[in-house]
Coordinates of C-alpha atoms and ligand atoms in Angstrom, one line a residue:
M29 CA 162.8 64.4 -173.7
D30 CA 159.8 63.0 -171.9
S31 CA 160.4 61.9 -168.3
Y32 CA 160.8 58.2 -167.4
I33 CA 157.8 56.2 -166.4
D34 CA 157.9 54.5 -163.0
L35 CA 155.8 51.3 -163.4
Q36 CA 155.2 51.2 -159.6
N37 CA 152.7 54.0 -160.2
I38 CA 150.9 52.5 -163.2
G39 CA 147.5 50.7 -162.7
T40 CA 147.2 47.2 -164.0
E41 CA 144.7 48.1 -166.7
E42 CA 146.9 50.9 -168.2
L43 CA 150.0 48.7 -168.5
G44 CA 149.2 47.6 -172.0
H45 CA 149.3 51.2 -173.2
V46 CA 152.6 52.2 -171.6
D47 CA 155.4 53.2 -174.0
L48 CA 158.1 50.6 -172.9
D49 CA 160.9 52.8 -174.3
R50 CA 160.1 55.4 -171.6
V51 CA 160.1 53.0 -168.7
D52 CA 162.7 53.6 -166.0
V53 CA 164.8 50.5 -166.2
Y54 CA 167.7 51.8 -164.0
G55 CA 165.8 51.6 -160.7
S56 CA 165.0 48.3 -159.0
P57 CA 162.3 46.1 -160.5
P58 CA 158.7 46.4 -159.1
D59 CA 157.8 43.6 -156.6
V60 CA 154.2 43.3 -157.8
E61 CA 152.9 41.5 -160.9
P62 CA 152.4 42.1 -163.7
Q63 CA 154.2 45.5 -163.4
R64 CA 157.4 43.6 -162.7
Q65 CA 157.2 41.8 -166.1
Y66 CA 156.6 45.0 -168.0
Y67 CA 159.8 46.3 -166.4
F68 CA 161.7 43.3 -167.7
M69 CA 160.1 43.7 -171.2
A70 CA 161.5 47.2 -171.2
K71 CA 164.9 45.9 -170.2
C72 CA 164.8 43.3 -172.9
R73 CA 163.8 46.0 -175.4
Q74 CA 167.0 47.9 -174.7
I75 CA 169.1 44.8 -175.4
V76 CA 167.2 43.9 -178.5
K77 CA 167.5 47.4 -179.8
S78 CA 171.3 47.5 -179.4
E79 CA 171.6 44.1 -181.0
R80 CA 169.5 45.4 -184.0
E81 CA 171.9 48.3 -184.3
R82 CA 174.9 46.1 -184.1
L83 CA 173.7 43.6 -186.7
G84 CA 171.9 46.1 -188.9
R85 CA 168.8 44.0 -189.1
P86 CA 165.7 43.1 -187.0
L87 CA 166.0 40.2 -184.4
Y88 CA 163.6 37.4 -185.2
A89 CA 161.8 35.1 -182.7
C90 CA 160.1 31.8 -183.7
I91 CA 157.5 30.3 -181.4
Q92 CA 156.7 26.6 -182.0
T93 CA 153.6 25.2 -180.3
L94 CA 152.9 21.6 -179.6
G95 CA 149.9 20.4 -177.6
C96 CA 146.4 21.6 -176.9
Q97 CA 144.5 24.8 -177.2
M98 CA 145.8 25.8 -173.8
N99 CA 149.3 25.7 -175.0
A100 CA 148.3 27.6 -178.1
R101 CA 146.9 30.3 -176.0
D102 CA 150.1 30.3 -173.8
S103 CA 152.1 30.7 -177.0
E104 CA 150.0 33.8 -177.9
K105 CA 151.1 35.3 -174.6
L106 CA 154.8 34.4 -175.2
T107 CA 154.5 36.0 -178.6
G108 CA 153.0 39.2 -177.1
I109 CA 155.9 39.5 -174.8
L110 CA 158.5 38.8 -177.5
L111 CA 157.0 41.4 -179.7
D112 CA 156.9 43.9 -176.9
A113 CA 160.6 43.1 -176.2
G114 CA 161.3 44.2 -179.8
F115 CA 161.6 40.9 -181.6
E116 CA 159.9 40.3 -185.0
E117 CA 157.9 37.1 -185.5
A118 CA 159.4 34.5 -187.8
A119 CA 157.7 31.3 -189.0
E120 CA 161.1 29.5 -189.5
E121 CA 163.3 28.1 -186.8
V122 CA 166.3 29.8 -188.4
A123 CA 165.9 32.7 -186.0
D124 CA 167.6 34.6 -183.2
F125 CA 165.3 33.3 -180.5
V126 CA 163.5 30.0 -180.9
I127 CA 161.1 28.7 -178.2
Y128 CA 159.3 25.3 -178.1
N129 CA 156.1 25.3 -176.1
T130 CA 156.0 21.6 -175.4
C131 CA 153.3 18.9 -174.7
T132 CA 153.8 15.6 -172.9
V133 CA 150.4 14.1 -173.0
R134 CA 151.7 11.2 -175.2
D135 CA 155.3 10.1 -175.8
N136 CA 155.3 11.0 -179.5
A137 CA 155.0 14.7 -178.5
N138 CA 158.2 14.3 -176.4
Q139 CA 160.1 12.5 -179.1
K140 CA 159.3 15.3 -181.6
V141 CA 161.0 17.9 -179.3
Y142 CA 164.2 15.8 -179.0
G143 CA 164.2 15.4 -182.7
R144 CA 163.8 19.2 -183.3
L145 CA 166.5 20.0 -180.7
G146 CA 169.0 18.0 -182.8
V147 CA 168.2 20.1 -185.9
L148 CA 168.3 23.4 -183.9
H149 CA 171.8 22.4 -182.6
G150 CA 172.9 22.4 -186.2
Y151 CA 171.5 26.0 -186.7
K152 CA 173.1 27.2 -183.6
R153 CA 176.6 26.0 -184.6
R154 CA 176.3 28.4 -187.5
R155 CA 174.7 31.2 -185.5
P156 CA 176.3 31.1 -182.1
H157 CA 174.3 34.1 -180.8
M158 CA 171.0 32.2 -181.3
K159 CA 169.0 31.4 -178.2
I160 CA 167.0 28.2 -177.7
A161 CA 164.3 28.0 -175.1
L162 CA 162.0 25.2 -173.9
C163 CA 158.8 25.6 -171.9
G164 CA 155.4 24.0 -171.4
C165 CA 154.2 20.7 -169.9
M166 CA 157.1 18.5 -170.8
M167 CA 159.4 20.7 -168.7
Q168 CA 157.4 19.9 -165.5
E169 CA 158.8 16.4 -165.6
A170 CA 162.0 15.8 -163.6
S171 CA 163.3 13.2 -166.0
V172 CA 163.0 15.5 -169.0
V173 CA 164.8 18.3 -167.2
E174 CA 167.6 15.9 -166.3
K175 CA 168.0 14.8 -169.9
I176 CA 168.1 18.3 -171.2
K177 CA 170.8 19.3 -168.7
N178 CA 172.9 16.2 -169.6
S179 CA 172.3 15.7 -173.3
Y180 CA 171.3 19.1 -174.6
P181 CA 173.6 21.7 -172.9
F182 CA 173.2 24.1 -175.8
V183 CA 169.7 24.9 -174.7
D184 CA 169.7 28.5 -173.2
L185 CA 166.4 28.7 -171.2
V186 CA 164.1 26.2 -169.6
F187 CA 160.9 27.0 -167.6
G188 CA 157.6 25.3 -166.9
T189 CA 153.9 25.9 -166.9
H190 CA 153.5 27.4 -163.4
N191 CA 155.9 30.4 -164.0
I192 CA 155.1 31.2 -167.6
F193 CA 153.9 34.6 -166.4
K194 CA 157.6 35.3 -165.6
F195 CA 158.7 34.9 -169.2
A196 CA 159.8 38.5 -169.6
E197 CA 162.0 38.2 -166.6
L198 CA 163.4 34.9 -167.6
L199 CA 164.1 36.1 -171.1
Y200 CA 166.0 39.0 -169.7
T201 CA 168.1 36.7 -167.5
S202 CA 168.8 34.5 -170.5
L203 CA 169.8 37.4 -172.8
V204 CA 172.4 38.6 -170.3
S205 CA 173.8 35.2 -169.5
D206 CA 175.9 32.6 -171.3
R207 CA 174.7 29.7 -169.2
M208 CA 171.6 27.6 -169.3
V209 CA 168.9 29.4 -167.3
M210 CA 166.5 27.0 -165.7
D211 CA 163.5 27.8 -163.5
I212 CA 160.8 25.2 -162.8
W213 CA 158.2 25.5 -160.1
Q214 CA 156.4 22.6 -158.6
D215 CA 153.1 24.3 -158.3
T216 CA 151.5 27.7 -158.0
D217 CA 148.3 29.4 -156.8
A218 CA 149.1 32.5 -158.8
I219 CA 147.0 33.7 -161.7
V220 CA 148.7 36.8 -163.2
E221 CA 146.3 38.9 -165.2
D222 CA 146.9 41.6 -167.8
L223 CA 150.0 40.4 -169.6
P224 CA 150.2 41.1 -173.4
A225 CA 149.1 38.5 -175.9
K226 CA 149.4 38.5 -179.7
R227 CA 146.5 36.6 -181.3
K228 CA 147.1 34.3 -184.2
Y229 CA 143.8 35.4 -185.7
P230 CA 142.4 39.0 -185.4
F231 CA 138.8 37.8 -185.3
K232 CA 138.9 34.8 -182.9
S233 CA 140.6 34.0 -179.6
G234 CA 140.9 31.4 -176.9
I235 CA 140.4 32.6 -173.3
N236 CA 141.6 30.6 -170.3
I237 CA 138.8 30.3 -167.8
M238 CA 140.6 27.9 -165.5
F239 CA 144.0 26.3 -165.2
G240 CA 145.1 22.8 -164.1
C241 CA 143.0 19.7 -163.5
N242 CA 141.8 17.8 -160.4
N243 CA 140.5 14.7 -162.1
F244 CA 143.5 12.4 -162.2
C245 CA 142.3 10.1 -164.9
S246 CA 144.7 7.2 -164.3
Y247 CA 146.4 7.4 -167.7
C248 CA 146.8 11.2 -167.8
I249 CA 149.8 13.3 -166.9
V250 CA 148.1 16.7 -167.2
P251 CA 147.2 17.1 -163.5
Y252 CA 150.9 16.5 -162.6
V253 CA 152.3 19.0 -165.1
R254 CA 149.5 21.7 -165.0
G255 CA 148.8 21.5 -161.2
R256 CA 145.5 21.8 -159.3
E257 CA 142.4 23.3 -160.7
R258 CA 142.2 27.1 -160.4
S259 CA 139.3 29.2 -161.9
R260 CA 139.8 32.8 -163.0
K261 CA 137.3 35.2 -161.5
P262 CA 134.3 35.9 -163.7
A263 CA 135.0 39.6 -163.7
D264 CA 138.5 39.1 -165.1
I265 CA 137.2 36.7 -167.8
L266 CA 134.4 39.1 -168.8
R267 CA 136.8 42.1 -168.9
E268 CA 139.2 40.2 -171.1
I269 CA 136.3 39.2 -173.5
E270 CA 135.0 42.8 -173.6
L271 CA 138.5 44.1 -174.5
L272 CA 138.8 41.4 -177.2
A273 CA 135.4 42.3 -178.6
R274 CA 136.4 45.9 -178.8
D275 CA 139.5 44.8 -180.6
G276 CA 137.5 43.0 -183.3
V277 CA 137.2 39.5 -182.0
T278 CA 133.8 37.9 -182.7
E279 CA 134.4 34.2 -181.9
I280 CA 135.8 33.1 -178.6
M281 CA 136.7 29.7 -177.2
L282 CA 136.6 29.3 -173.4
L283 CA 139.4 27.0 -172.4
G284 CA 139.9 24.6 -169.5
Q285 CA 140.7 20.9 -169.0
N286 CA 137.3 20.4 -167.5
V287 CA 135.2 23.5 -168.1
N288 CA 132.1 21.9 -166.5
S289 CA 133.7 22.2 -163.1
Y290 CA 134.4 25.9 -163.6
G291 CA 134.0 28.1 -160.5
K292 CA 133.6 25.4 -157.9
N293 CA 136.6 26.6 -156.0
L294 CA 136.0 30.4 -156.3
E295 CA 135.5 32.4 -153.2
Q296 CA 132.0 33.0 -154.6
P297 CA 131.3 29.8 -156.4
M298 CA 129.7 30.0 -159.8
S299 CA 128.6 27.4 -162.3
F300 CA 129.9 27.2 -165.9
A301 CA 126.4 27.6 -167.2
R302 CA 126.0 30.9 -165.4
L303 CA 129.4 32.1 -166.7
L304 CA 128.2 31.3 -170.2
R305 CA 125.0 33.3 -169.6
E306 CA 127.2 36.3 -168.7
V307 CA 129.6 35.8 -171.5
E308 CA 126.6 35.8 -173.9
Q309 CA 125.8 39.4 -172.9
V310 CA 129.1 40.7 -174.2
E311 CA 128.3 42.9 -177.1
G312 CA 130.1 42.1 -180.4
I313 CA 130.7 38.4 -179.6
R314 CA 128.8 36.3 -182.1
R315 CA 130.1 32.8 -181.4
I316 CA 131.1 31.1 -178.2
R317 CA 132.9 27.8 -178.1
F318 CA 134.3 25.9 -175.1
M319 CA 136.6 23.0 -174.5
T320 CA 136.8 20.5 -172.8
S321 CA 133.8 19.0 -171.1
H322 CA 134.0 16.1 -168.8
P323 CA 130.9 13.9 -169.0
K324 CA 130.7 13.4 -165.3
D325 CA 130.2 17.1 -164.7
L326 CA 128.0 18.1 -167.6
S327 CA 124.9 19.6 -166.1
D328 CA 121.3 19.9 -167.3
E329 CA 121.7 23.6 -166.7
L330 CA 124.4 23.7 -169.4
I331 CA 122.3 21.7 -171.8
A332 CA 119.5 24.2 -171.3
V333 CA 121.8 27.2 -171.8
M334 CA 123.1 25.6 -175.0
G335 CA 119.7 24.8 -176.2
D336 CA 118.3 28.3 -176.1
S337 CA 121.5 30.3 -176.9
K338 CA 122.0 31.9 -180.3
K339 CA 125.7 32.5 -179.7
L340 CA 126.8 29.1 -178.3
C341 CA 128.1 27.1 -181.2
R342 CA 126.4 23.8 -182.1
H343 CA 129.4 21.7 -181.1
L344 CA 130.2 19.8 -178.0
H345 CA 133.5 18.0 -177.5
L346 CA 132.7 15.3 -175.0
P347 CA 135.6 12.8 -174.5
L348 CA 134.5 9.2 -174.1
Q349 CA 138.0 7.6 -173.7
S350 CA 136.4 4.1 -173.7
G351 CA 133.0 2.5 -174.1
S352 CA 133.7 -0.3 -171.7
T353 CA 132.5 0.4 -168.1
R354 CA 135.2 -1.8 -166.7
I355 CA 138.0 0.2 -168.5
L356 CA 136.3 3.5 -167.7
Q357 CA 136.4 2.5 -164.0
A358 CA 140.1 1.6 -164.3
M359 CA 140.7 5.0 -166.0
N360 CA 139.0 6.7 -163.1
R361 CA 136.6 8.5 -165.4
R362 CA 133.7 8.2 -163.0
Y363 CA 130.9 7.3 -165.5
T364 CA 129.6 4.1 -167.0
K365 CA 129.0 3.2 -170.7
E366 CA 125.2 3.6 -170.0
Q367 CA 125.6 7.0 -168.3
Y368 CA 127.6 8.3 -171.3
L369 CA 125.0 6.9 -173.7
S370 CA 122.1 8.5 -171.9
L371 CA 123.9 11.8 -171.6
A372 CA 124.6 11.9 -175.3
E373 CA 121.0 10.9 -176.1
K374 CA 119.7 13.8 -173.8
I375 CA 122.0 16.3 -175.5
R376 CA 120.9 15.2 -179.0
R377 CA 117.3 15.4 -178.0
E378 CA 117.5 18.8 -176.5
I379 CA 119.8 20.3 -179.1
P380 CA 119.0 18.4 -182.4
D381 CA 121.5 20.2 -184.6
I382 CA 124.5 19.7 -182.3
S383 CA 127.6 18.1 -183.5
I384 CA 129.2 15.8 -180.9
T385 CA 132.9 15.0 -181.1
T386 CA 135.1 12.9 -178.8
D387 CA 138.5 11.5 -177.8
I388 CA 139.1 7.8 -177.5
I389 CA 142.1 5.9 -176.2
V390 CA 142.8 2.4 -177.4
G391 CA 145.2 0.0 -175.6
F392 CA 144.7 1.1 -172.0
P393 CA 146.1 -1.6 -169.6
G394 CA 143.8 -4.6 -169.4
E395 CA 141.8 -3.7 -172.5
T396 CA 140.6 -6.7 -174.5
P397 CA 139.1 -6.9 -178.0
G398 CA 135.8 -7.2 -176.3
D399 CA 136.3 -3.8 -174.6
V400 CA 137.1 -2.3 -178.0
D401 CA 133.8 -3.8 -179.2
E402 CA 132.1 -1.9 -176.4
T403 CA 133.8 1.4 -177.6
I404 CA 132.7 0.7 -181.2
D405 CA 129.2 0.1 -180.0
V406 CA 129.1 3.6 -178.3
V407 CA 130.5 5.2 -181.5
Q408 CA 127.7 3.6 -183.5
K409 CA 125.0 4.6 -181.0
V410 CA 126.1 8.1 -180.4
R411 CA 127.1 8.7 -184.0
F412 CA 130.0 11.0 -183.3
D413 CA 130.5 13.7 -185.8
N414 CA 134.2 13.2 -185.4
A415 CA 136.5 11.4 -183.0
F416 CA 140.2 11.8 -182.2
T417 CA 141.6 8.3 -181.6
F418 CA 144.8 7.7 -179.7
L419 CA 147.0 4.8 -179.0
Y420 CA 147.5 4.5 -175.2
S421 CA 150.9 6.0 -174.2
K422 CA 152.4 5.0 -170.9
R423 CA 153.2 8.2 -168.8
T424 CA 155.6 7.6 -166.0
G425 CA 154.2 8.6 -162.7
T426 CA 150.6 8.0 -163.6
P427 CA 148.7 5.0 -161.9
A428 CA 148.1 3.3 -165.3
A429 CA 151.8 3.1 -166.0
S430 CA 152.2 0.5 -163.3
M431 CA 149.0 -1.4 -163.9
E432 CA 149.1 -5.0 -164.9
G433 CA 148.0 -6.1 -168.4
Q434 CA 149.9 -3.5 -170.5
V435 CA 148.6 -4.2 -174.0
P436 CA 151.2 -5.3 -176.6
E437 CA 151.7 -2.8 -179.5
V438 CA 150.3 -5.2 -182.1
S439 CA 147.0 -5.8 -180.3
M440 CA 146.8 -2.1 -179.6
K441 CA 147.1 -1.3 -183.3
Q442 CA 144.6 -4.0 -184.3
G443 CA 142.0 -2.5 -182.0
F444 CA 142.9 1.0 -183.2
D445 CA 142.4 0.1 -186.8
R446 CA 139.1 -1.6 -186.2
L447 CA 137.9 1.5 -184.2
L448 CA 139.2 4.0 -186.7
H449 CA 137.4 2.3 -189.6
V450 CA 134.0 2.7 -187.8
V451 CA 134.8 6.2 -186.5
Q452 CA 135.5 7.4 -190.1
D453 CA 132.5 5.6 -191.5
V454 CA 130.1 7.2 -189.0
A455 CA 131.7 10.6 -189.3
R456 CA 131.3 10.5 -193.1
Q457 CA 127.6 9.6 -192.8
Q458 CA 127.1 12.3 -190.2
A459 CA 128.7 14.9 -192.4
A460 CA 126.8 13.9 -195.5
R461 CA 123.5 14.7 -193.9
L462 CA 124.3 18.4 -194.3
A463 CA 124.6 18.3 -198.1
G464 CA 122.3 20.8 -199.8
Q465 CA 121.8 22.9 -196.7
T466 CA 123.1 26.4 -196.1
A467 CA 125.3 27.4 -193.2
E468 CA 126.7 30.5 -191.7
V469 CA 130.5 30.3 -192.0
L470 CA 133.2 32.4 -190.3
V471 CA 136.0 32.8 -192.9
E472 CA 139.3 32.0 -191.4
D473 CA 141.9 32.0 -194.1
V474 CA 142.8 31.7 -197.8
N475 CA 142.8 28.0 -198.6
A476 CA 146.2 26.5 -198.1
H477 CA 146.2 24.6 -201.4
D478 CA 144.2 26.7 -203.7
G479 CA 144.4 30.5 -203.6
S480 CA 141.1 31.0 -205.3
L481 CA 139.3 29.4 -202.3
V482 CA 138.8 30.5 -198.8
T483 CA 138.3 28.3 -195.7
G484 CA 135.7 28.9 -193.1
R485 CA 134.2 27.2 -190.1
M486 CA 130.5 26.4 -189.5
S487 CA 129.0 26.7 -186.0
N488 CA 129.3 22.9 -185.7
N489 CA 133.1 23.3 -186.2
M490 CA 133.2 21.7 -189.6
L491 CA 135.3 23.3 -192.3
V492 CA 134.0 24.6 -195.6
H493 CA 136.0 25.7 -198.7
F494 CA 134.5 27.9 -201.3
P495 CA 135.5 30.5 -204.0
G496 CA 136.3 33.8 -202.4
G497 CA 139.1 36.3 -201.7
R498 CA 141.2 37.4 -198.8
E499 CA 138.8 40.3 -198.1
L500 CA 136.3 37.8 -196.6
I501 CA 138.7 36.8 -193.8
G502 CA 137.0 37.4 -190.4
Q503 CA 133.5 37.8 -192.0
Y504 CA 130.4 35.7 -191.6
V505 CA 129.1 34.4 -194.9
T506 CA 126.2 32.3 -195.9
V507 CA 127.4 29.3 -197.8
A508 CA 125.5 26.6 -199.7
L509 CA 127.0 23.2 -198.8
K510 CA 127.4 21.6 -202.2
Q511 CA 129.7 18.6 -201.9
C512 CA 130.7 16.6 -198.9
K513 CA 134.3 15.5 -198.9
G514 CA 134.2 13.3 -195.9
F515 CA 135.1 15.6 -193.1
Y516 CA 134.7 18.9 -194.8
Y517 CA 132.5 20.6 -197.5
M518 CA 133.0 22.4 -200.8
G519 CA 130.5 25.2 -200.9
E520 CA 129.3 28.3 -202.7
R521 CA 128.7 31.7 -201.3
K522 CA 125.0 32.5 -201.3
A523 CA 124.6 36.0 -199.9
P524 CA 126.8 39.0 -199.3
A525 CA 128.8 39.1 -196.1
I526 CA 126.7 39.8 -193.0
N527 CA 128.7 41.5 -190.4
D528 CA 126.0 43.3 -188.5
S529 CA 125.6 42.1 -184.9
I530 CA 122.9 39.6 -184.2
Ligands
SAH620 N1 141.1 17.5 -170.4 C1 140.7 16.9 -171.5 C2 141.7 16.4 -172.5 C3 143.1 16.4 -172.1 S1 144.3 15.5 -173.1 C4 139.7 15.8 -171.2 O1 139.5 15.4 -170.1 O2 139.2 15.2 -172.1 C5 143.5 15.2 -174.6 C6 143.3 13.8 -174.9 O3 144.5 13.1 -174.9 C7 142.5 13.1 -173.9 O4 141.1 13.3 -174.0 C8 142.8 11.6 -174.1 O5 142.0 11.0 -175.0 C9 144.2 11.7 -174.7 N2 145.2 11.2 -173.7 C10 145.5 11.7 -172.5 N3 146.5 10.9 -171.9 C11 146.8 9.9 -172.8 C12 147.7 8.8 -172.8 N4 148.4 8.6 -171.7 N5 147.7 8.0 -173.9 C13 147.0 8.3 -174.9 N6 146.1 9.3 -175.0 C14 146.0 10.1 -173.9
SF4_621 FE1 143.6 14.4 -168.1 FE2 141.3 13.5 -167.2 FE3 142.2 16.0 -166.4 FE4 141.4 15.5 -168.9 S1 140.1 15.4 -167.1 S2 143.2 16.6 -168.3 S3 142.0 13.5 -169.3 S4 143.1 14.0 -165.9
F3S622 FE1 149.7 18.6 -173.8 FE2 149.9 20.1 -171.7 FE3 147.9 20.4 -173.2 S1 150.5 18.0 -171.8 S2 147.6 18.4 -174.0 S3 149.9 20.8 -173.8 S4 147.9 20.6 -171.0

């Protein structure tokens, strides 16, 4: 029998290769991270193994993600830990361990969670050993946590965004306890590197480059639930990308609430544009995306890097929120309508084939139909390739929640419908311009509705469906864009797959 492994003696970079079945789980847990979490993964593994033997079947875990790309990436980390703990992944919520990674940016995201909890309670009555966990942004709100304690006592584990790196330890605590385990931190400076992650796609991945947000847009709850802005060190980011590239990833998306302010608070400050230049050097990476850019911090240096890069995708998501300078000011966005327009114009001039998408909120306190007209004017002038439009949702604790002039729902909806009509019209016209051209497409999946088609993404983020088989998944293919269907294309493959590096 091989000897036990003492994690205290294992370097951070080797942890991913450690055989967890050989870890010494009888000594005390390491104090340092991430070694401590690997220790608890090994402990969970023992429990899961004995449960498997008792039940005569694998144990299944289901991870449900709500919210943005950052939450999606967090869920990949949760999945990595659950798999290392010995669970198998299940798509259905009828599982042994179900975790909801929640979002609270708008109230409908919260309502969805409460609705699902009702359904899960039904499952749990029939399978009492089932564990239900909640994590993510919604759990950072005191009122939510109160409600869960009082009205959903069947939930087994609750934790927030700041201590997600402790998931293995919390999972262990929950597996050996009959009571609700709850651990919410108010804030953290910690960035724990080198925990496992299981990617949804083998060929593409999100990478956090920063956490939190310092902007405090007056409607937004994110700074309160994700904490202050913290950038990861460039060396850590580059190392992660190099490892991903070695593992077959060719498309990456750099993630942060405001990537344009990346690096400002590092010991050795570094601009986002410079980080991009370094990321570009990583061999094997063909496409680089990033999200989200705040207009107030988008530099000329970044536009220049995008302009002459072959790897940076022809897509920029640049949230507008409103086209009315008065509303923008009340939103604390720190740019005017004119500044946004001239920024968008400069970007289109310097990078002619770029696709610009945006987010818009309708119904912010004090917004009049005239303000909506201003927003519509910006949509028509910038000619957004796509826009996500949201009804304003009041978030308790944000400055906007207590502002005068809260807009009645009917007026909000009227403004929303007016805007949506223009947004869709413009997006359709923008998309139609590509008809007859060819595009390089990264194939992502077999088409969900028609198995004879595959679905891929162009550099500008638009989807294309075309005849092809599963073997194309993860490959770059040249596709003729035949028919525009509004927001996506039907195409035809032109040339064989080209997977050589550029
Ligand atoms: N950090 C990003 C986006 C974060 S949230 C940025 O600054 O753009 C994603 C989008 O949700 C925002 O762009 C905004 O349009 C929308 N949003 C945020 N808070 C909202 C609220 N209270 N009501 C409605 N939409 C909101
Ligand atoms: Fe919210 Fe504004 Fe921060 Fe985006 S930049 S997360 S909208 S506070
Ligand atoms: Fe939602 Fe949190 Fe993202 S509130 S939008 S999941 S940062």
